[in-house]
Amino acid sequence: MTLDRRNLLKLGAAVAVASTALVTGTAEAATTTLPPVPGMLGDRKANELWYQLDEIALYHPAQEVRDAYAILFPFIQQNAPEGLPAKWRALSLEPGYPHNYAEFVKPLEQPLTTLSRLQLGNFDRFYRGDEEGLIKAFAAFGQGILFDPRRADVESEVHTMDGDPPSGYHFWHAIQRAQMVLNIDRRRWARITPMLGFAWALQSIAKPDHRHVNPGLPRDQVRAQARYWLPRSTAELDRDFRSTPYPDSTR
């Protein structure tokens, strides 16, 4: 799930919590006012989070979002012909990083601000003040345990990152790092990026089916990935995301 799901924290305190049910992504939210969806499987709120992000970022974007894409994607095609993750990786290995990356993405400041507001607004809509719940939603996304029949028409009923390997995680990381170096909601994204790595690791292990609900990974395996990813610093995450196509933590 990125800006286009097909392309598109230090959380030390959360590690202890993540070692229990939350990292499996199977526990239902305590209270919800969301109506039931026949045939849906997995956490109701987490399903809705990713469904609505698809709606506003991919299937029915507002004009300001389309305007942001009209700047973002041509810029990437012209200035990062091998893809934004490849450009980020090359610049991240240079001595001038992260300043060189900030200079590179500076022309994208306006669309990146729009997209940051879009995505963070959606996270807050469902998990404002509930970081634990948001971690759970990312864990469920990575494992492919969220089945949403409302997406049958796009051949991807499971809310998870498309592809095997799921390269969208690298794209989203490159976008998040661009937002951070431009000081666009920097602290918010610094707390979410470890969740992204966590989901990437879980999906790299689970390799979920996109058409059928998947079993959750063994709890011990999920706990191990939570202990590794959730406390990662920004610099540590940069090193992690230089690994392709799968994270070293899963090897």
PDB file of C-alpha atoms in Angstrom:
ATOM      1  CA  MET A   1       0.000   0.000   0.000  1.00  0.00           C
ATOM      2  CA  THR A   2       1.814   3.040  -1.163  1.00  0.00           C
ATOM      3  CA  LEU A   3       0.858   6.122  -3.104  1.00  0.00           C
ATOM      4  CA  ASP A   4      -0.005   3.553  -5.747  1.00  0.00           C
ATOM      5  CA  ARG A   5      -0.271   0.101  -4.269  1.00  0.00           C
ATOM      6  CA  ARG A   6       1.066  -1.355  -7.473  1.00  0.00           C
ATOM      7  CA  ASN A   7       4.174   0.818  -7.529  1.00  0.00           C
ATOM      8  CA  LEU A   8       2.636   2.948  -4.173  1.00  0.00           C
ATOM      9  CA  LEU A   9      10.086   4.989  16.078  1.00  0.00           C
ATOM     10  CA  LYS A  10      11.822   4.612  17.907  1.00  0.00           C
ATOM     11  CA  LEU A  11       9.177   2.334  19.443  1.00  0.00           C
ATOM     12  CA  GLY A  12      11.104   0.809  22.294  1.00  0.00           C
ATOM     13  CA  ALA A  13       8.077   0.865  24.550  1.00  0.00           C
ATOM     14  CA  ALA A  14       6.009  -0.802  21.846  1.00  0.00           C
ATOM     15  CA  VAL A  15       8.304  -3.794  21.578  1.00  0.00           C
ATOM     16  CA  ALA A  16       7.064  -5.251  24.829  1.00  0.00           C
ATOM     17  CA  VAL A  17       3.458  -4.828  23.710  1.00  0.00           C
ATOM     18  CA  ALA A  18       4.230  -6.094  20.225  1.00  0.00           C
ATOM     19  CA  SER A  19       5.419  -9.387  21.655  1.00  0.00           C
ATOM     20  CA  THR A  20       1.823 -10.332  22.445  1.00  0.00           C
ATOM     21  CA  ALA A  21      -1.383 -10.457  20.418  1.00  0.00           C
ATOM     22  CA  LEU A  22      -0.939  -7.161  18.641  1.00  0.00           C
ATOM     23  CA  VAL A  23       1.844  -8.377  16.372  1.00  0.00           C
ATOM     24  CA  THR A  24      -0.257 -11.212  15.028  1.00  0.00           C
ATOM     25  CA  GLY A  25      -2.821  -8.745  13.743  1.00  0.00           C
ATOM     26  CA  THR A  26      -5.616 -11.135  14.609  1.00  0.00           C
ATOM     27  CA  ALA A  27      -7.193  -9.384  17.598  1.00  0.00           C
ATOM     28  CA  GLU A  28     -10.341  -7.429  16.827  1.00  0.00           C
ATOM     29  CA  ALA A  29     -10.487  -3.760  17.794  1.00  0.00           C
ATOM     30  CA  ALA A  30     -12.105  -3.288  21.202  1.00  0.00           C
ATOM     31  CA  THR A  31     -14.864  -1.007  19.950  1.00  0.00           C
ATOM     32  CA  THR A  32     -15.940  -0.063  16.466  1.00  0.00           C
ATOM     33  CA  THR A  33     -18.873   1.576  14.787  1.00  0.00           C
ATOM     34  CA  LEU A  34     -18.035   0.167  11.377  1.00  0.00           C
ATOM     35  CA  PRO A  35     -20.827  -1.841   9.769  1.00  0.00           C
ATOM     36  CA  PRO A  36     -20.179  -5.521   9.067  1.00  0.00           C
ATOM     37  CA  VAL A  37     -19.103  -6.573   5.581  1.00  0.00           C
ATOM     38  CA  PRO A  38     -20.330 -10.056   4.575  1.00  0.00           C
ATOM     39  CA  GLY A  39     -17.401 -12.303   3.753  1.00  0.00           C
ATOM     40  CA  MET A  40     -14.770 -10.059   5.312  1.00  0.00           C
ATOM     41  CA  LEU A  41     -12.084 -11.811   7.343  1.00  0.00           C
ATOM     42  CA  GLY A  42      -9.607 -10.351   9.803  1.00  0.00           C
ATOM     43  CA  ASP A  43      -9.670  -7.223  11.930  1.00  0.00           C
ATOM     44  CA  ARG A  44     -12.544  -4.980  10.843  1.00  0.00           C
ATOM     45  CA  LYS A  45     -10.821  -1.666  11.529  1.00  0.00           C
ATOM     46  CA  ALA A  46      -7.544  -2.702   9.899  1.00  0.00           C
ATOM     47  CA  ASN A  47      -9.452  -3.812   6.804  1.00  0.00           C
ATOM     48  CA  GLU A  48     -11.130  -0.422   6.658  1.00  0.00           C
ATOM     49  CA  LEU A  49      -7.859   1.470   7.108  1.00  0.00           C
ATOM     50  CA  TRP A  50      -6.289  -0.099   4.021  1.00  0.00           C
ATOM     51  CA  TYR A  51      -9.544  -0.068   2.045  1.00  0.00           C
ATOM     52  CA  GLN A  52      -9.985   3.653   2.573  1.00  0.00           C
ATOM     53  CA  LEU A  53      -6.326   4.378   1.803  1.00  0.00           C
ATOM     54  CA  ASP A  54      -6.820   2.637  -1.542  1.00  0.00           C
ATOM     55  CA  GLU A  55      -9.970   4.662  -2.108  1.00  0.00           C
ATOM     56  CA  ILE A  56      -8.394   8.070  -1.533  1.00  0.00           C
ATOM     57  CA  ALA A  57      -4.935   7.348  -2.949  1.00  0.00           C
ATOM     58  CA  LEU A  58      -5.641   5.026  -5.863  1.00  0.00           C
ATOM     59  CA  TYR A  59      -9.216   4.387  -6.969  1.00  0.00           C
ATOM     60  CA  HIS A  60     -10.976   7.683  -6.233  1.00  0.00           C
ATOM     61  CA  PRO A  61      -8.340  10.337  -5.508  1.00  0.00           C
ATOM     62  CA  ALA A  62      -9.387  13.938  -5.019  1.00  0.00           C
ATOM     63  CA  GLN A  63      -8.244  16.538  -7.522  1.00  0.00           C
ATOM     64  CA  GLU A  64      -5.429  17.749  -5.262  1.00  0.00           C
ATOM     65  CA  VAL A  65      -4.120  14.186  -5.086  1.00  0.00           C
ATOM     66  CA  ARG A  66      -4.271  13.797  -8.857  1.00  0.00           C
ATOM     67  CA  ASP A  67      -2.431  17.110  -9.140  1.00  0.00           C
ATOM     68  CA  ALA A  68       0.250  15.787  -6.776  1.00  0.00           C
ATOM     69  CA  TYR A  69       0.678  12.653  -8.892  1.00  0.00           C
ATOM     70  CA  ALA A  70       0.919  14.809 -12.009  1.00  0.00           C
ATOM     71  CA  ILE A  71       4.070  16.352 -10.529  1.00  0.00           C
ATOM     72  CA  LEU A  72       5.454  13.344  -8.671  1.00  0.00           C
ATOM     73  CA  PHE A  73       5.462  10.585 -11.269  1.00  0.00           C
ATOM     74  CA  PRO A  74       6.799  12.584 -14.251  1.00  0.00           C
ATOM     75  CA  PHE A  75       9.591  13.881 -12.009  1.00  0.00           C
ATOM     76  CA  ILE A  76      10.512  10.337 -11.016  1.00  0.00           C
ATOM     77  CA  GLN A  77      10.407   9.124 -14.625  1.00  0.00           C
ATOM     78  CA  GLN A  78      12.656  11.964 -15.776  1.00  0.00           C
ATOM     79  CA  ASN A  79      15.069  12.123 -12.851  1.00  0.00           C
ATOM     80  CA  ALA A  80      15.104   8.589 -11.477  1.00  0.00           C
ATOM     81  CA  PRO A  81      14.678   6.376 -14.563  1.00  0.00           C
ATOM     82  CA  GLU A  82      15.603   3.233 -12.621  1.00  0.00           C
ATOM     83  CA  GLY A  83      12.993   4.052  -9.981  1.00  0.00           C
ATOM     84  CA  LEU A  84      12.875   6.212  -6.891  1.00  0.00           C
ATOM     85  CA  PRO A  85      14.118   3.438  -4.549  1.00  0.00           C
ATOM     86  CA  ALA A  86      17.218   2.946  -6.721  1.00  0.00           C
ATOM     87  CA  LYS A  87      17.866   6.699  -6.727  1.00  0.00           C
ATOM     88  CA  TRP A  88      17.408   6.891  -2.963  1.00  0.00           C
ATOM     89  CA  ARG A  89      19.759   3.944  -2.433  1.00  0.00           C
ATOM     90  CA  ALA A  90      22.482   5.466  -4.620  1.00  0.00           C
ATOM     91  CA  LEU A  91      22.275   8.816  -2.866  1.00  0.00           C
ATOM     92  CA  SER A  92      22.113   7.189   0.573  1.00  0.00           C
ATOM     93  CA  LEU A  93      25.525   5.631  -0.045  1.00  0.00           C
ATOM     94  CA  GLU A  94      27.161   8.975  -0.793  1.00  0.00           C
ATOM     95  CA  PRO A  95      28.956  11.060   1.870  1.00  0.00           C
ATOM     96  CA  GLY A  96      26.518  13.934   1.411  1.00  0.00           C
ATOM     97  CA  TYR A  97      23.481  11.942   2.507  1.00  0.00           C
ATOM     98  CA  PRO A  98      20.825  12.922   3.605  1.00  0.00           C
ATOM     99  CA  HIS A  99      21.412  16.463   2.344  1.00  0.00           C
ATOM    100  CA  ASN A 100      21.906  15.260  -1.232  1.00  0.00           C
ATOM    101  CA  TYR A 101      18.551  13.458  -1.103  1.00  0.00           C
ATOM    102  CA  ALA A 102      16.871  16.565   0.274  1.00  0.00           C
ATOM    103  CA  GLU A 103      18.218  18.551  -2.669  1.00  0.00           C
ATOM    104  CA  PHE A 104      17.043  15.904  -5.114  1.00  0.00           C
ATOM    105  CA  VAL A 105      13.445  15.775  -3.798  1.00  0.00           C
ATOM    106  CA  LYS A 106      13.084  19.495  -3.081  1.00  0.00           C
ATOM    107  CA  PRO A 107      11.022  20.037  -6.286  1.00  0.00           C
ATOM    108  CA  LEU A 108       8.527  17.521  -4.879  1.00  0.00           C
ATOM    109  CA  GLU A 109       7.889  19.358  -1.628  1.00  0.00           C
ATOM    110  CA  GLN A 110       4.354  20.423  -2.512  1.00  0.00           C
ATOM    111  CA  PRO A 111       3.059  17.043  -3.743  1.00  0.00           C
ATOM    112  CA  LEU A 112       4.819  15.226  -0.912  1.00  0.00           C
ATOM    113  CA  THR A 113       3.102  17.534   1.568  1.00  0.00           C
ATOM    114  CA  THR A 114      -0.258  16.759  -0.024  1.00  0.00           C
ATOM    115  CA  LEU A 115       0.366  13.021   0.106  1.00  0.00           C
ATOM    116  CA  SER A 116       1.629  13.150   3.682  1.00  0.00           C
ATOM    117  CA  ARG A 117      -1.549  14.914   4.754  1.00  0.00           C
ATOM    118  CA  LEU A 118      -3.601  12.329   2.852  1.00  0.00           C
ATOM    119  CA  GLN A 119      -1.955   9.277   4.402  1.00  0.00           C
ATOM    120  CA  LEU A 120      -1.553  10.580   7.941  1.00  0.00           C
ATOM    121  CA  GLY A 121      -5.139  11.788   7.882  1.00  0.00           C
ATOM    122  CA  ASN A 122      -6.272   8.276   7.042  1.00  0.00           C
ATOM    123  CA  PHE A 123      -4.131   6.751   9.802  1.00  0.00           C
ATOM    124  CA  ASP A 124      -5.554   9.251  12.288  1.00  0.00           C
ATOM    125  CA  ARG A 125      -9.091   8.602  11.151  1.00  0.00           C
ATOM    126  CA  PHE A 126      -8.868   5.057  12.464  1.00  0.00           C
ATOM    127  CA  TYR A 127      -5.952   4.994  14.917  1.00  0.00           C
ATOM    128  CA  ARG A 128      -5.460   8.478  16.328  1.00  0.00           C
ATOM    129  CA  GLY A 129      -3.804   8.073  19.716  1.00  0.00           C
ATOM    130  CA  ASP A 130      -3.564   4.299  19.215  1.00  0.00           C
ATOM    131  CA  GLU A 131      -0.035   3.560  18.015  1.00  0.00           C
ATOM    132  CA  GLU A 132      -0.369  -0.014  19.219  1.00  0.00           C
ATOM    133  CA  GLY A 133      -3.403  -0.493  17.002  1.00  0.00           C
ATOM    134  CA  LEU A 134      -1.591   0.974  14.006  1.00  0.00           C
ATOM    135  CA  ILE A 135       1.306  -1.445  14.511  1.00  0.00           C
ATOM    136  CA  LYS A 136      -1.251  -4.240  14.552  1.00  0.00           C
ATOM    137  CA  ALA A 137      -2.741  -2.992  11.280  1.00  0.00           C
ATOM    138  CA  PHE A 138       0.676  -2.972   9.603  1.00  0.00           C
ATOM    139  CA  ALA A 139       1.368  -6.472  10.928  1.00  0.00           C
ATOM    140  CA  ALA A 140      -1.916  -7.767   9.536  1.00  0.00           C
ATOM    141  CA  PHE A 141      -1.198  -6.073   6.209  1.00  0.00           C
ATOM    142  CA  GLY A 142       2.218  -7.707   5.931  1.00  0.00           C
ATOM    143  CA  GLN A 143       0.919 -11.180   6.752  1.00  0.00           C
ATOM    144  CA  GLY A 144      -1.961 -10.949   4.298  1.00  0.00           C
ATOM    145  CA  ILE A 145      -4.619 -11.867   6.834  1.00  0.00           C
ATOM    146  CA  LEU A 146      -7.072  -9.107   5.883  1.00  0.00           C
ATOM    147  CA  PHE A 147      -9.613 -10.354   3.336  1.00  0.00           C
ATOM    148  CA  ASP A 148     -11.949  -7.739   1.888  1.00  0.00           C
ATOM    149  CA  PRO A 149     -14.537  -8.924  -0.669  1.00  0.00           C
ATOM    150  CA  ARG A 150     -15.120  -5.305  -1.714  1.00  0.00           C
ATOM    151  CA  ARG A 151     -11.882  -5.572  -3.712  1.00  0.00           C
ATOM    152  CA  ALA A 152     -12.902  -8.603  -5.785  1.00  0.00           C
ATOM    153  CA  ASP A 153     -13.201  -6.431  -8.894  1.00  0.00           C
ATOM    154  CA  VAL A 154      -9.481  -5.563  -8.817  1.00  0.00           C
ATOM    155  CA  GLU A 155      -8.253  -9.143  -8.357  1.00  0.00           C
ATOM    156  CA  SER A 156      -6.755  -8.422  -4.959  1.00  0.00           C
ATOM    157  CA  GLU A 157      -9.182  -9.131  -2.147  1.00  0.00           C
ATOM    158  CA  VAL A 158      -6.363  -9.351   0.393  1.00  0.00           C
ATOM    159  CA  HIS A 159      -5.056  -6.064   1.742  1.00  0.00           C
ATOM    160  CA  THR A 160      -1.307  -6.489   1.383  1.00  0.00           C
ATOM    161  CA  MET A 161       1.492  -5.105  -0.778  1.00  0.00           C
ATOM    162  CA  ASP A 162       1.236  -6.258  -4.379  1.00  0.00           C
ATOM    163  CA  GLY A 163       3.959  -8.364  -5.942  1.00  0.00           C
ATOM    164  CA  ASP A 164       6.479 -10.995  -4.951  1.00  0.00           C
ATOM    165  CA  PRO A 165       8.878  -9.592  -4.095  1.00  0.00           C
ATOM    166  CA  PRO A 166       6.725  -6.735  -2.763  1.00  0.00           C
ATOM    167  CA  SER A 167       8.792  -3.828  -4.111  1.00  0.00           C
ATOM    168  CA  GLY A 168       6.237  -1.251  -3.008  1.00  0.00           C
ATOM    169  CA  TYR A 169       7.772  -1.233   0.463  1.00  0.00           C
ATOM    170  CA  HIS A 170      10.981   0.209  -0.976  1.00  0.00           C
ATOM    171  CA  PHE A 171       9.027   2.819  -2.907  1.00  0.00           C
ATOM    172  CA  TRP A 172       7.096   3.891   0.169  1.00  0.00           C
ATOM    173  CA  HIS A 173      10.274   4.033   2.236  1.00  0.00           C
ATOM    174  CA  ALA A 174      11.862   6.311  -0.364  1.00  0.00           C
ATOM    175  CA  ILE A 175       8.796   8.557  -0.204  1.00  0.00           C
ATOM    176  CA  GLN A 176       8.797   8.607   3.601  1.00  0.00           C
ATOM    177  CA  ARG A 177      12.489   9.476   3.695  1.00  0.00           C
ATOM    178  CA  ALA A 178      11.866  12.264   1.187  1.00  0.00           C
ATOM    179  CA  GLN A 179       9.174  13.662   3.450  1.00  0.00           C
ATOM    180  CA  MET A 180      11.454  13.398   6.464  1.00  0.00           C
ATOM    181  CA  VAL A 181      14.473  15.133   4.882  1.00  0.00           C
ATOM    182  CA  LEU A 182      12.145  17.934   3.748  1.00  0.00           C
ATOM    183  CA  ASN A 183      10.763  18.173   7.299  1.00  0.00           C
ATOM    184  CA  ILE A 184       7.264  17.228   6.178  1.00  0.00           C
ATOM    185  CA  ASP A 185       5.657  15.659   9.260  1.00  0.00           C
ATOM    186  CA  ARG A 186       9.134  14.343  10.032  1.00  0.00           C
ATOM    187  CA  ARG A 187       8.433  13.048  13.530  1.00  0.00           C
ATOM    188  CA  ARG A 188       5.274  11.261  12.443  1.00  0.00           C
ATOM    189  CA  TRP A 189       7.024   9.453   9.612  1.00  0.00           C
ATOM    190  CA  ALA A 190      10.001   8.593  11.821  1.00  0.00           C
ATOM    191  CA  ARG A 191       7.564   6.657  14.009  1.00  0.00           C
ATOM    192  CA  ILE A 192       5.771   4.960  11.123  1.00  0.00           C
ATOM    193  CA  THR A 193       8.794   3.871   9.069  1.00  0.00           C
ATOM    194  CA  PRO A 194       9.670   1.035  11.517  1.00  0.00           C
ATOM    195  CA  MET A 195       6.117  -0.258  11.079  1.00  0.00           C
ATOM    196  CA  LEU A 196       6.680  -0.276   7.333  1.00  0.00           C
ATOM    197  CA  GLY A 197       9.856  -2.320   7.762  1.00  0.00           C
ATOM    198  CA  PHE A 198       8.010  -4.665  10.111  1.00  0.00           C
ATOM    199  CA  ALA A 199       5.278  -5.263   7.526  1.00  0.00           C
ATOM    200  CA  TRP A 200       7.887  -5.739   4.784  1.00  0.00           C
ATOM    201  CA  ALA A 201       9.656  -8.406   6.830  1.00  0.00           C
ATOM    202  CA  LEU A 202       6.442 -10.250   7.640  1.00  0.00           C
ATOM    203  CA  GLN A 203       5.318 -10.259   4.019  1.00  0.00           C
ATOM    204  CA  SER A 204       8.774 -11.395   2.888  1.00  0.00           C
ATOM    205  CA  ILE A 205       8.378 -14.431   5.137  1.00  0.00           C
ATOM    206  CA  ALA A 206       4.670 -15.120   4.601  1.00  0.00           C
ATOM    207  CA  LYS A 207       4.563 -14.480   0.819  1.00  0.00           C
ATOM    208  CA  PRO A 208       0.774 -14.195   1.066  1.00  0.00           C
ATOM    209  CA  ASP A 209      -1.765 -15.125  -1.578  1.00  0.00           C
ATOM    210  CA  HIS A 210      -3.529 -12.010  -2.883  1.00  0.00           C
ATOM    211  CA  ARG A 211      -6.834 -13.734  -3.628  1.00  0.00           C
ATOM    212  CA  HIS A 212      -7.396 -15.796  -0.478  1.00  0.00           C
ATOM    213  CA  VAL A 213      -6.997 -15.067   3.213  1.00  0.00           C
ATOM    214  CA  ASN A 214      -3.700 -16.306   4.590  1.00  0.00           C
ATOM    215  CA  PRO A 215      -2.909 -17.931   7.934  1.00  0.00           C
ATOM    216  CA  GLY A 216      -1.001 -15.748  10.338  1.00  0.00           C
ATOM    217  CA  LEU A 217       2.669 -16.468  10.885  1.00  0.00           C
ATOM    218  CA  PRO A 218       3.725 -18.299  14.073  1.00  0.00           C
ATOM    219  CA  ARG A 219       3.730 -15.937  17.043  1.00  0.00           C
ATOM    220  CA  ASP A 220       7.390 -16.540  17.847  1.00  0.00           C
ATOM    221  CA  GLN A 221       8.364 -15.596  14.319  1.00  0.00           C
ATOM    222  CA  VAL A 222       6.310 -12.405  14.432  1.00  0.00           C
ATOM    223  CA  ARG A 223       7.701 -11.513  17.861  1.00  0.00           C
ATOM    224  CA  ALA A 224      11.253 -11.907  16.573  1.00  0.00           C
ATOM    225  CA  GLN A 225      10.584  -9.492  13.721  1.00  0.00           C
ATOM    226  CA  ALA A 226       8.859  -7.054  16.094  1.00  0.00           C
ATOM    227  CA  ARG A 227      11.878  -7.054  18.402  1.00  0.00           C
ATOM    228  CA  TYR A 228      14.132  -6.298  15.464  1.00  0.00           C
ATOM    229  CA  TRP A 229      12.104  -3.683  13.581  1.00  0.00           C
ATOM    230  CA  LEU A 230      10.066  -1.619  16.011  1.00  0.00           C
ATOM    231  CA  PRO A 231      13.017  -0.048  17.892  1.00  0.00           C
ATOM    232  CA  ARG A 232      14.988   0.749  14.693  1.00  0.00           C
ATOM    233  CA  SER A 233      16.388   4.248  14.266  1.00  0.00           C
ATOM    234  CA  THR A 234      16.165   6.141  10.996  1.00  0.00           C
ATOM    235  CA  ALA A 235      19.808   5.402  10.175  1.00  0.00           C
ATOM    236  CA  GLU A 236      19.320   1.704  10.936  1.00  0.00           C
ATOM    237  CA  LEU A 237      16.222   1.579   8.749  1.00  0.00           C
ATOM    238  CA  ASP A 238      18.136   3.173   5.897  1.00  0.00           C
ATOM    239  CA  ARG A 239      20.651   0.343   6.112  1.00  0.00           C
ATOM    240  CA  ASP A 240      17.836  -2.200   6.215  1.00  0.00           C
ATOM    241  CA  PHE A 241      16.080  -0.828   3.143  1.00  0.00           C
ATOM    242  CA  ARG A 242      19.265  -0.947   1.074  1.00  0.00           C
ATOM    243  CA  SER A 243      18.704  -4.709   1.078  1.00  0.00           C
ATOM    244  CA  THR A 244      16.722  -6.001  -1.895  1.00  0.00           C
ATOM    245  CA  PRO A 245      14.403  -7.662  -2.524  1.00  0.00           C
ATOM    246  CA  TYR A 246      13.992  -9.001   1.019  1.00  0.00           C
ATOM    247  CA  PRO A 247      15.300  -7.729   4.373  1.00  0.00           C
ATOM    248  CA  ASP A 248      18.370  -9.273   5.951  1.00  0.00           C
ATOM    249  CA  SER A 249      16.378  -9.835   9.147  1.00  0.00           C
ATOM    250  CA  THR A 250      14.408 -12.603   7.446  1.00  0.00           C
ATOM    251  CA  ARG A 251      17.430 -14.577   6.240  1.00  0.00           C
TER     252      ARG A 251
END
